[in-house]
Amino acid sequence: MIAPVLEFDAVSKAFGGFRAVADMSVSLGKGEILAIIGPNGAGKSTLLNLGSGALAPTSGDVRHDGNSIAGQAAHRLVHRGIARSFQITSIFPGMDVAENVRIALMARRGYCRQFLWPAHRLLNDEIEALLAQVRMAEARNRLAGELAAGDRKRLEFAIALAGSPSVILLDEPTAGMSADERALVVEVLKELNERLGLSILFTEHDIDMVFALAQRIVVMHQGELIAEGTPQQVRADPRVREVYLGKGHRAEM
Amino acid sequence: MQITAKSLAGFAIVVFILVVSPYLTDESNLFVLMDVLIAILFATSYNLVLGGAGLLSFGHAAYFGLGAYTVALLQAHLGLPMLVGIALSPIVAGVFALLVALLTVRLSGMYFAMLTLAFAQLIYTVIAEWYSFTGGDNGIPITVPDYFFVTAHYFYLTLGIVVGGVLLLWLIGNSPFGAALHAIRENPQRASFVGLNVKLYQVAAFTISGALSGVAGALSGSLHQMAFPSMLYWTESAQPVLMALAGGIHAFFGPAVGAAIFTVLNFFVASYAGYPLLVFGVVVLVLVMALPEGVVGTFRRWLIRRRDAGSRAAPASRDARP
C-alpha cells in the first residue's frame, strides 16, 4: 500500500438529523487517481468539502500527510497543498483569464500582503505555463465570465493548479463539457499525475470518464462506502450494480 | 492600460489646476475647493471598503470625526500642535476602525452595515456625552497656527495630503493586496480556496479605509477650526456612500467625482435653498436610476464601447481598468 496523502478516518458529517456522510474511511495514496462515484445525494460532494476545509466533520478525522486537518480553514489547507474545483464552477467572472490565474498564484506565494507595487505585470511566465497546461493560452485576455462552460471549468483547473498543489479534489470535473473537452481533461489530468505525481480525488457522474481516468474507485451510497477497488472489481460488484440499476442510473454499466 | 494611462494623465492635469488655483481664484472659492478635496479623500478612502472589498459600511463618519477629535483633543489636553494631530489622526482612527472591523466582518450584507452603524453611533454617543473630556455637544475648538491661517497655505497642506492619500489608495488598489480584495468581492468562496484569508483582508481594508477617513476628518476639523460630535452622527455616514455611488464604485476616480459633485451641489443648495440632503437625495436617485454605474463608470463604459467599435476588436476583449 502506498503512503496515503489524504485520509478520511471514520468521518461523519450530519446536517441536523441528516447524515450526509456516515463513518467513511477512505484514503488517497500519493500519486493516485481515485474516483468517488455514487448516485445523487450519496455524500460525494460533502466528502470533498470535508477534505478541502469547506466543512468540519461531525466526528472522525481527516489527515493530510499524517497530520489532522479536520475543521481547518480552507485557505490554510490551500497553503498545505490541497486544491479543489467545484461542481458549480467557481472562478472570478469579472477578471480576465490571466488575472484569475495571477490572483491564485499571488495568494499561494503570499504576495497579496504587498500593498504598494503594481500587480498587473507579475508572474506572466507562470500564468502562461498554467494556461498552456489546460490548453487555454490563447484565451488569456478574455473576460472569465464570458467563457463557455467547458472553458470556465478548465480555467478553474488552472486556478486550482496554481502553486503546484500535491492533492487536488475535483467535484465533477467534466460536468457540462463536450466529449472533446472531456477527452482533453482526461489527458491533462493523466499528464499532471504522471509528470508531477499529483494525487487526484474526483467525483464524477460520467462513467466513461471514471473508467478512463481512475486507478481505483470508491462507491458511496447514502453516505456510506459500499464498494471499493480497481475499476474491474467495482464493475463486477453486485451491490454496485444494484444501486445503480435500482436507481435507473447508467444501466449500461 | 490605455484607459489607466489616460485617467492618470487626467489626474495630473486636475492636480496642476489645483496647484495654480490660489492664483486664479478668491478665498471663498478656495474654501469650497478645500471642502471638495477633503470630501474626495473621504469618499475615495471609503470606497476601499465598498468598491474594493465589497462591504457596505454605514459608519464611516465615526472615523472621519475621530480624526478631527484627534487634532482637537491632543491640542486641548496635551497642547500638541495641529500638524501633530493631523499626523496622528490615521493612527487613532485606524485603531478604532481595526477594533470595529474585528467585531463586524463575521457578518455580511445588511447585518454588517447595521453593525458598523451601531458601533459608529456608540462612538458618537461617547463623544457627545463625555463633557469633561470632549466638551460634549459644544465641540472643541482647534487652534490653527499662524502660518496656516493664510488660506493659500492651508490649501496647499490640504492639497498635498489629499493627493498623497489618493495616490496611496490608487497604489493599494493596483497592488496584489488590491487584487486580493477584488477577488474576495467577486467570489469569496473561490478567494478562500486560492488561499486567501478573506476576513483578514476585509479587516485590513476596513482599517486602512478608516485611517485615511480619519485624515480627511482631521483636515476638515482643522479647516473649520472645530471638532463637533455631529461630524460622527449617522447621517454623516451616508455622505461617502452616496458620493461613491454617484461617481461609481468600480472606477477608482468615481468616488472622487461623486465627492466633487456632492460638495459643490451642497454648497449651492445650502446657499440658496433650505434642504441640502433632500436635493442631493433626489440627484443620487436620478443618477443611480439613469447611470447605475455612476458618472465615471458610465463614462468609462462609453469609452470602451467606442474604442471597441472603432477598432472592431474581438467582442470579448476588454480593458476595464479605471
PDB file of N, CA and C in Angstrom, chain A residues 52 54 74-75 78-79 84-86 90-96 99 103-104 106-108 111-120 122 142-143 146 156 159, chain B residues 1 168 171-184 186-198 200-201 204 208 315-318 321:
ATOM      1  N   SER A  52     -11.460  19.466   1.963  1.00  0.00           N
ATOM      2  CA  SER A  52     -10.874  20.724   1.485  1.00  0.00           C
ATOM      3  C   SER A  52     -11.065  21.870   2.471  1.00  0.00           C
ATOM      4  N   ALA A  54     -13.977  23.049   3.503  1.00  0.00           N
ATOM      5  CA  ALA A  54     -15.249  23.767   3.374  1.00  0.00           C
ATOM      6  C   ALA A  54     -16.187  23.393   4.516  1.00  0.00           C
ATOM      7  N   ALA A  74     -10.302  26.650   4.969  1.00  0.00           N
ATOM      8  CA  ALA A  74      -9.954  26.302   3.594  1.00  0.00           C
ATOM      9  C   ALA A  74      -8.652  26.952   3.150  1.00  0.00           C
ATOM     10  N   HIS A  75      -8.475  28.253   3.489  1.00  0.00           N
ATOM     11  CA  HIS A  75      -7.285  28.936   2.982  1.00  0.00           C
ATOM     12  C   HIS A  75      -6.005  28.343   3.557  1.00  0.00           C
ATOM     13  N   VAL A  78      -5.221  25.198   1.496  1.00  0.00           N
ATOM     14  CA  VAL A  78      -4.637  25.544   0.195  1.00  0.00           C
ATOM     15  C   VAL A  78      -3.129  25.682   0.351  1.00  0.00           C
ATOM     16  N   HIS A  79      -2.714  26.343   1.431  1.00  0.00           N
ATOM     17  CA  HIS A  79      -1.280  26.535   1.634  1.00  0.00           C
ATOM     18  C   HIS A  79      -0.561  25.244   2.036  1.00  0.00           C
ATOM     19  N   ARG A  84      -8.811  22.550  -4.958  1.00  0.00           N
ATOM     20  CA  ARG A  84     -10.048  21.906  -5.380  1.00  0.00           C
ATOM     21  C   ARG A  84     -10.781  22.679  -6.473  1.00  0.00           C
ATOM     22  N   SER A  85     -11.676  21.965  -7.139  1.00  0.00           N
ATOM     23  CA  SER A  85     -12.620  22.629  -8.035  1.00  0.00           C
ATOM     24  C   SER A  85     -14.019  22.316  -7.531  1.00  0.00           C
ATOM     25  N   PHE A  86     -14.982  23.076  -8.014  1.00  0.00           N
ATOM     26  CA  PHE A  86     -16.349  22.931  -7.514  1.00  0.00           C
ATOM     27  C   PHE A  86     -17.272  22.370  -8.591  1.00  0.00           C
ATOM     28  N   SER A  90     -16.288  27.646 -10.008  1.00  0.00           N
ATOM     29  CA  SER A  90     -16.069  28.815  -9.167  1.00  0.00           C
ATOM     30  C   SER A  90     -14.814  29.554  -9.626  1.00  0.00           C
ATOM     31  N   ILE A  91     -15.050  30.661 -10.334  1.00  0.00           N
ATOM     32  CA  ILE A  91     -13.943  31.468 -10.848  1.00  0.00           C
ATOM     33  C   ILE A  91     -14.241  32.929 -10.507  1.00  0.00           C
ATOM     34  N   PHE A  92     -13.401  33.848 -10.964  1.00  0.00           N
ATOM     35  CA  PHE A  92     -13.651  35.277 -10.767  1.00  0.00           C
ATOM     36  C   PHE A  92     -14.170  35.852 -12.084  1.00  0.00           C
ATOM     37  N   PRO A  93     -15.483  35.930 -12.250  1.00  0.00           N
ATOM     38  CA  PRO A  93     -16.044  36.246 -13.568  1.00  0.00           C
ATOM     39  C   PRO A  93     -15.696  37.639 -14.083  1.00  0.00           C
ATOM     40  N   GLY A  94     -15.477  38.585 -13.188  1.00  0.00           N
ATOM     41  CA  GLY A  94     -15.211  39.959 -13.639  1.00  0.00           C
ATOM     42  C   GLY A  94     -13.744  40.224 -13.954  1.00  0.00           C
ATOM     43  N   MET A  95     -12.903  39.205 -13.810  1.00  0.00           N
ATOM     44  CA  MET A  95     -11.488  39.388 -14.140  1.00  0.00           C
ATOM     45  C   MET A  95     -11.206  38.653 -15.446  1.00  0.00           C
ATOM     46  N   ASP A  96     -10.100  39.026 -16.113  1.00  0.00           N
ATOM     47  CA  ASP A  96      -9.785  38.241 -17.303  1.00  0.00           C
ATOM     48  C   ASP A  96      -9.092  36.941 -16.890  1.00  0.00           C
ATOM     49  N   GLU A  99      -5.772  37.223 -15.116  1.00  0.00           N
ATOM     50  CA  GLU A  99      -5.913  37.752 -13.753  1.00  0.00           C
ATOM     51  C   GLU A  99      -6.436  36.682 -12.790  1.00  0.00           C
ATOM     52  N   ILE A 103      -4.143  35.882  -9.511  1.00  0.00           N
ATOM     53  CA  ILE A 103      -4.518  36.045  -8.112  1.00  0.00           C
ATOM     54  C   ILE A 103      -4.288  34.733  -7.351  1.00  0.00           C
ATOM     55  N   ALA A 104      -4.544  33.607  -8.031  1.00  0.00           N
ATOM     56  CA  ALA A 104      -4.310  32.324  -7.373  1.00  0.00           C
ATOM     57  C   ALA A 104      -2.821  32.134  -7.081  1.00  0.00           C
ATOM     58  N   MET A 106      -0.535  34.546  -6.808  1.00  0.00           N
ATOM     59  CA  MET A 106      -0.090  35.536  -5.816  1.00  0.00           C
ATOM     60  C   MET A 106      -0.510  35.103  -4.414  1.00  0.00           C
ATOM     61  N   ALA A 107      -1.728  34.557  -4.306  1.00  0.00           N
ATOM     62  CA  ALA A 107      -2.211  34.127  -2.997  1.00  0.00           C
ATOM     63  C   ALA A 107      -1.332  33.006  -2.452  1.00  0.00           C
ATOM     64  N   ARG A 108      -0.998  32.039  -3.320  1.00  0.00           N
ATOM     65  CA  ARG A 108      -0.162  30.920  -2.877  1.00  0.00           C
ATOM     66  C   ARG A 108       1.231  31.380  -2.445  1.00  0.00           C
ATOM     67  N   TYR A 111       2.086  36.864  -1.891  1.00  0.00           N
ATOM     68  CA  TYR A 111       2.329  38.214  -2.406  1.00  0.00           C
ATOM     69  C   TYR A 111       1.223  39.183  -2.019  1.00  0.00           C
ATOM     70  N   CYS A 112       0.071  38.653  -1.648  1.00  0.00           N
ATOM     71  CA  CYS A 112      -1.097  39.529  -1.508  1.00  0.00           C
ATOM     72  C   CYS A 112      -1.016  40.461  -0.312  1.00  0.00           C
ATOM     73  N   ARG A 113       0.044  40.326   0.474  1.00  0.00           N
ATOM     74  CA  ARG A 113       0.199  41.303   1.561  1.00  0.00           C
ATOM     75  C   ARG A 113       0.986  42.505   1.106  1.00  0.00           C
ATOM     76  N   GLN A 114       1.374  42.538  -0.158  1.00  0.00           N
ATOM     77  CA  GLN A 114       2.078  43.705  -0.705  1.00  0.00           C
ATOM     78  C   GLN A 114       1.054  44.767  -1.080  1.00  0.00           C
ATOM     79  N   PHE A 115       1.245  45.938  -0.513  1.00  0.00           N
ATOM     80  CA  PHE A 115       0.258  46.996  -0.719  1.00  0.00           C
ATOM     81  C   PHE A 115       0.620  47.919  -1.867  1.00  0.00           C
ATOM     82  N   LEU A 116       1.904  48.045  -2.160  1.00  0.00           N
ATOM     83  CA  LEU A 116       2.293  49.224  -2.919  1.00  0.00           C
ATOM     84  C   LEU A 116       2.851  48.989  -4.312  1.00  0.00           C
ATOM     85  N   TRP A 117       3.292  47.785  -4.632  1.00  0.00           N
ATOM     86  CA  TRP A 117       3.770  47.674  -6.006  1.00  0.00           C
ATOM     87  C   TRP A 117       2.676  47.109  -6.909  1.00  0.00           C
ATOM     88  N   PRO A 118       2.718  47.456  -8.179  1.00  0.00           N
ATOM     89  CA  PRO A 118       1.628  47.052  -9.061  1.00  0.00           C
ATOM     90  C   PRO A 118       1.619  45.548  -9.328  1.00  0.00           C
ATOM     91  N   ALA A 119       0.410  45.008  -9.417  1.00  0.00           N
ATOM     92  CA  ALA A 119       0.263  43.563  -9.570  1.00  0.00           C
ATOM     93  C   ALA A 119       0.222  43.139 -11.030  1.00  0.00           C
ATOM     94  N   HIS A 120      -0.130  44.055 -11.927  1.00  0.00           N
ATOM     95  CA  HIS A 120      -0.592  43.579 -13.228  1.00  0.00           C
ATOM     96  C   HIS A 120       0.481  43.021 -14.145  1.00  0.00           C
ATOM     97  N   LEU A 122       2.957  40.927 -12.797  1.00  0.00           N
ATOM     98  CA  LEU A 122       3.626  39.852 -12.066  1.00  0.00           C
ATOM     99  C   LEU A 122       3.326  38.489 -12.666  1.00  0.00           C
ATOM    100  N   ARG A 142      -9.275  37.122 -22.302  1.00  0.00           N
ATOM    101  CA  ARG A 142     -10.744  37.135 -22.321  1.00  0.00           C
ATOM    102  C   ARG A 142     -11.298  37.272 -20.915  1.00  0.00           C
ATOM    103  N   LEU A 143     -12.480  37.865 -20.839  1.00  0.00           N
ATOM    104  CA  LEU A 143     -13.146  38.024 -19.553  1.00  0.00           C
ATOM    105  C   LEU A 143     -13.664  36.653 -19.117  1.00  0.00           C
ATOM    106  N   GLU A 146     -17.260  35.539 -19.532  1.00  0.00           N
ATOM    107  CA  GLU A 146     -17.813  35.369 -20.877  1.00  0.00           C
ATOM    108  C   GLU A 146     -17.399  34.057 -21.526  1.00  0.00           C
ATOM    109  N   GLU A 156     -10.834  26.986 -14.145  1.00  0.00           N
ATOM    110  CA  GLU A 156     -10.849  26.634 -12.725  1.00  0.00           C
ATOM    111  C   GLU A 156      -9.743  25.630 -12.399  1.00  0.00           C
ATOM    112  N   ILE A 159      -6.610  27.598 -12.066  1.00  0.00           N
ATOM    113  CA  ILE A 159      -6.600  28.277 -10.763  1.00  0.00           C
ATOM    114  C   ILE A 159      -6.205  27.294  -9.668  1.00  0.00           C
TER     115      ILE A 159
ATOM    116  N   MET B   1      -5.075  49.303 -19.872  1.00  0.00           N
ATOM    117  CA  MET B   1      -3.861  50.083 -19.670  1.00  0.00           C
ATOM    118  C   MET B   1      -3.994  51.473 -20.270  1.00  0.00           C
ATOM    119  N   LEU B 168      -1.875  56.994  -2.629  1.00  0.00           N
ATOM    120  CA  LEU B 168      -1.661  55.799  -1.817  1.00  0.00           C
ATOM    121  C   LEU B 168      -2.780  54.781  -2.068  1.00  0.00           C
ATOM    122  N   LEU B 171      -2.354  53.184  -5.459  1.00  0.00           N
ATOM    123  CA  LEU B 171      -1.331  52.134  -5.431  1.00  0.00           C
ATOM    124  C   LEU B 171      -1.877  50.869  -4.769  1.00  0.00           C
ATOM    125  N   ILE B 172      -2.600  51.066  -3.662  1.00  0.00           N
ATOM    126  CA  ILE B 172      -3.174  49.911  -2.961  1.00  0.00           C
ATOM    127  C   ILE B 172      -4.134  49.154  -3.873  1.00  0.00           C
ATOM    128  N   GLY B 173      -4.959  49.932  -4.595  1.00  0.00           N
ATOM    129  CA  GLY B 173      -5.948  49.303  -5.479  1.00  0.00           C
ATOM    130  C   GLY B 173      -5.309  48.467  -6.576  1.00  0.00           C
ATOM    131  N   ASN B 174      -4.134  48.880  -7.034  1.00  0.00           N
ATOM    132  CA  ASN B 174      -3.482  48.162  -8.121  1.00  0.00           C
ATOM    133  C   ASN B 174      -2.438  47.162  -7.656  1.00  0.00           C
ATOM    134  N   SER B 175      -2.300  47.016  -6.342  1.00  0.00           N
ATOM    135  CA  SER B 175      -1.284  46.110  -5.790  1.00  0.00           C
ATOM    136  C   SER B 175      -1.853  44.702  -5.704  1.00  0.00           C
ATOM    137  N   PRO B 176      -1.002  43.729  -5.378  1.00  0.00           N
ATOM    138  CA  PRO B 176      -1.508  42.377  -5.104  1.00  0.00           C
ATOM    139  C   PRO B 176      -2.581  42.381  -4.008  1.00  0.00           C
ATOM    140  N   PHE B 177      -2.419  43.234  -3.011  1.00  0.00           N
ATOM    141  CA  PHE B 177      -3.443  43.339  -1.967  1.00  0.00           C
ATOM    142  C   PHE B 177      -4.784  43.782  -2.572  1.00  0.00           C
ATOM    143  N   GLY B 178      -4.708  44.784  -3.453  1.00  0.00           N
ATOM    144  CA  GLY B 178      -5.923  45.254  -4.131  1.00  0.00           C
ATOM    145  C   GLY B 178      -6.544  44.158  -4.982  1.00  0.00           C
ATOM    146  N   ALA B 179      -5.689  43.372  -5.641  1.00  0.00           N
ATOM    147  CA  ALA B 179      -6.202  42.260  -6.450  1.00  0.00           C
ATOM    148  C   ALA B 179      -6.890  41.234  -5.562  1.00  0.00           C
ATOM    149  N   ALA B 180      -6.338  41.015  -4.371  1.00  0.00           N
ATOM    150  CA  ALA B 180      -6.957  40.069  -3.441  1.00  0.00           C
ATOM    151  C   ALA B 180      -8.339  40.571  -3.012  1.00  0.00           C
ATOM    152  N   LEU B 181      -8.444  41.887  -2.765  1.00  0.00           N
ATOM    153  CA  LEU B 181      -9.753  42.445  -2.405  1.00  0.00           C
ATOM    154  C   LEU B 181     -10.745  42.254  -3.547  1.00  0.00           C
ATOM    155  N   HIS B 182     -10.269  42.516  -4.756  1.00  0.00           N
ATOM    156  CA  HIS B 182     -11.123  42.351  -5.938  1.00  0.00           C
ATOM    157  C   HIS B 182     -11.628  40.904  -6.008  1.00  0.00           C
ATOM    158  N   ALA B 183     -10.713  39.971  -5.779  1.00  0.00           N
ATOM    159  CA  ALA B 183     -11.079  38.555  -5.835  1.00  0.00           C
ATOM    160  C   ALA B 183     -12.128  38.225  -4.771  1.00  0.00           C
ATOM    161  N   ILE B 184     -11.931  38.755  -3.578  1.00  0.00           N
ATOM    162  CA  ILE B 184     -12.851  38.492  -2.473  1.00  0.00           C
ATOM    163  C   ILE B 184     -14.236  39.059  -2.776  1.00  0.00           C
ATOM    164  N   GLU B 186     -15.500  39.530  -5.740  1.00  0.00           N
ATOM    165  CA  GLU B 186     -16.118  38.803  -6.849  1.00  0.00           C
ATOM    166  C   GLU B 186     -16.619  37.435  -6.434  1.00  0.00           C
ATOM    167  N   ASN B 187     -15.819  36.735  -5.631  1.00  0.00           N
ATOM    168  CA  ASN B 187     -16.163  35.359  -5.306  1.00  0.00           C
ATOM    169  C   ASN B 187     -15.413  34.949  -4.034  1.00  0.00           C
ATOM    170  N   PRO B 188     -16.029  35.242  -2.883  1.00  0.00           N
ATOM    171  CA  PRO B 188     -15.333  34.952  -1.626  1.00  0.00           C
ATOM    172  C   PRO B 188     -15.005  33.464  -1.463  1.00  0.00           C
ATOM    173  N   GLN B 189     -15.880  32.617  -1.977  1.00  0.00           N
ATOM    174  CA  GLN B 189     -15.629  31.178  -1.860  1.00  0.00           C
ATOM    175  C   GLN B 189     -14.336  30.816  -2.598  1.00  0.00           C
ATOM    176  N   ARG B 190     -14.226  31.222  -3.860  1.00  0.00           N
ATOM    177  CA  ARG B 190     -13.036  30.901  -4.631  1.00  0.00           C
ATOM    178  C   ARG B 190     -11.812  31.578  -4.010  1.00  0.00           C
ATOM    179  N   ALA B 191     -12.012  32.801  -3.506  1.00  0.00           N
ATOM    180  CA  ALA B 191     -10.892  33.521  -2.908  1.00  0.00           C
ATOM    181  C   ALA B 191     -10.299  32.709  -1.760  1.00  0.00           C
ATOM    182  N   SER B 192     -11.161  32.137  -0.898  1.00  0.00           N
ATOM    183  CA  SER B 192     -10.579  31.380   0.212  1.00  0.00           C
ATOM    184  C   SER B 192      -9.976  30.079  -0.299  1.00  0.00           C
ATOM    185  N   PHE B 193     -10.476  29.558  -1.421  1.00  0.00           N
ATOM    186  CA  PHE B 193      -9.904  28.324  -1.965  1.00  0.00           C
ATOM    187  C   PHE B 193      -8.722  28.572  -2.905  1.00  0.00           C
ATOM    188  N   VAL B 194      -8.276  29.800  -3.048  1.00  0.00           N
ATOM    189  CA  VAL B 194      -6.947  30.007  -3.636  1.00  0.00           C
ATOM    190  C   VAL B 194      -5.959  30.355  -2.517  1.00  0.00           C
ATOM    191  N   GLY B 195      -6.455  30.369  -1.277  1.00  0.00           N
ATOM    192  CA  GLY B 195      -5.539  30.540  -0.155  1.00  0.00           C
ATOM    193  C   GLY B 195      -5.588  31.912   0.492  1.00  0.00           C
ATOM    194  N   LEU B 196      -6.649  32.672   0.222  1.00  0.00           N
ATOM    195  CA  LEU B 196      -6.755  33.993   0.851  1.00  0.00           C
ATOM    196  C   LEU B 196      -7.592  33.904   2.122  1.00  0.00           C
ATOM    197  N   ASN B 197      -7.089  34.484   3.190  1.00  0.00           N
ATOM    198  CA  ASN B 197      -7.849  34.569   4.429  1.00  0.00           C
ATOM    199  C   ASN B 197      -8.808  35.761   4.299  1.00  0.00           C
ATOM    200  N   VAL B 198     -10.015  35.458   3.839  1.00  0.00           N
ATOM    201  CA  VAL B 198     -10.962  36.502   3.432  1.00  0.00           C
ATOM    202  C   VAL B 198     -11.176  37.555   4.522  1.00  0.00           C
ATOM    203  N   LEU B 200      -9.374  38.383   7.065  1.00  0.00           N
ATOM    204  CA  LEU B 200      -8.168  39.167   7.347  1.00  0.00           C
ATOM    205  C   LEU B 200      -8.034  40.326   6.351  1.00  0.00           C
ATOM    206  N   TYR B 201      -8.275  40.034   5.074  1.00  0.00           N
ATOM    207  CA  TYR B 201      -8.166  41.083   4.061  1.00  0.00           C
ATOM    208  C   TYR B 201      -9.258  42.129   4.237  1.00  0.00           C
ATOM    209  N   ALA B 204      -8.202  44.321   7.059  1.00  0.00           N
ATOM    210  CA  ALA B 204      -7.130  45.226   6.641  1.00  0.00           C
ATOM    211  C   ALA B 204      -7.682  46.380   5.803  1.00  0.00           C
ATOM    212  N   ILE B 208      -7.453  50.396   6.860  1.00  0.00           N
ATOM    213  CA  ILE B 208      -6.808  51.418   6.028  1.00  0.00           C
ATOM    214  C   ILE B 208      -7.821  52.497   5.673  1.00  0.00           C
ATOM    215  N   PRO B 315     -15.125  40.732 -29.662  1.00  0.00           N
ATOM    216  CA  PRO B 315     -16.173  41.165 -28.724  1.00  0.00           C
ATOM    217  C   PRO B 315     -15.811  40.934 -27.261  1.00  0.00           C
ATOM    218  N   ALA B 316     -15.009  39.922 -26.999  1.00  0.00           N
ATOM    219  CA  ALA B 316     -14.733  39.622 -25.595  1.00  0.00           C
ATOM    220  C   ALA B 316     -13.500  40.346 -25.074  1.00  0.00           C
ATOM    221  N   SER B 317     -12.765  41.014 -25.945  1.00  0.00           N
ATOM    222  CA  SER B 317     -11.581  41.691 -25.444  1.00  0.00           C
ATOM    223  C   SER B 317     -12.003  42.835 -24.550  1.00  0.00           C
ATOM    224  N   ARG B 318     -11.156  43.192 -23.661  1.00  0.00           N
ATOM    225  CA  ARG B 318     -11.620  44.186 -22.714  1.00  0.00           C
ATOM    226  C   ARG B 318     -10.422  44.819 -22.037  1.00  0.00           C
ATOM    227  N   ARG B 321      -9.943  48.423 -16.781  1.00  0.00           N
ATOM    228  CA  ARG B 321      -9.302  49.043 -15.624  1.00  0.00           C
ATOM    229  C   ARG B 321      -9.529  50.542 -15.591  1.00  0.00           C
TER     230      ARG B 321
END
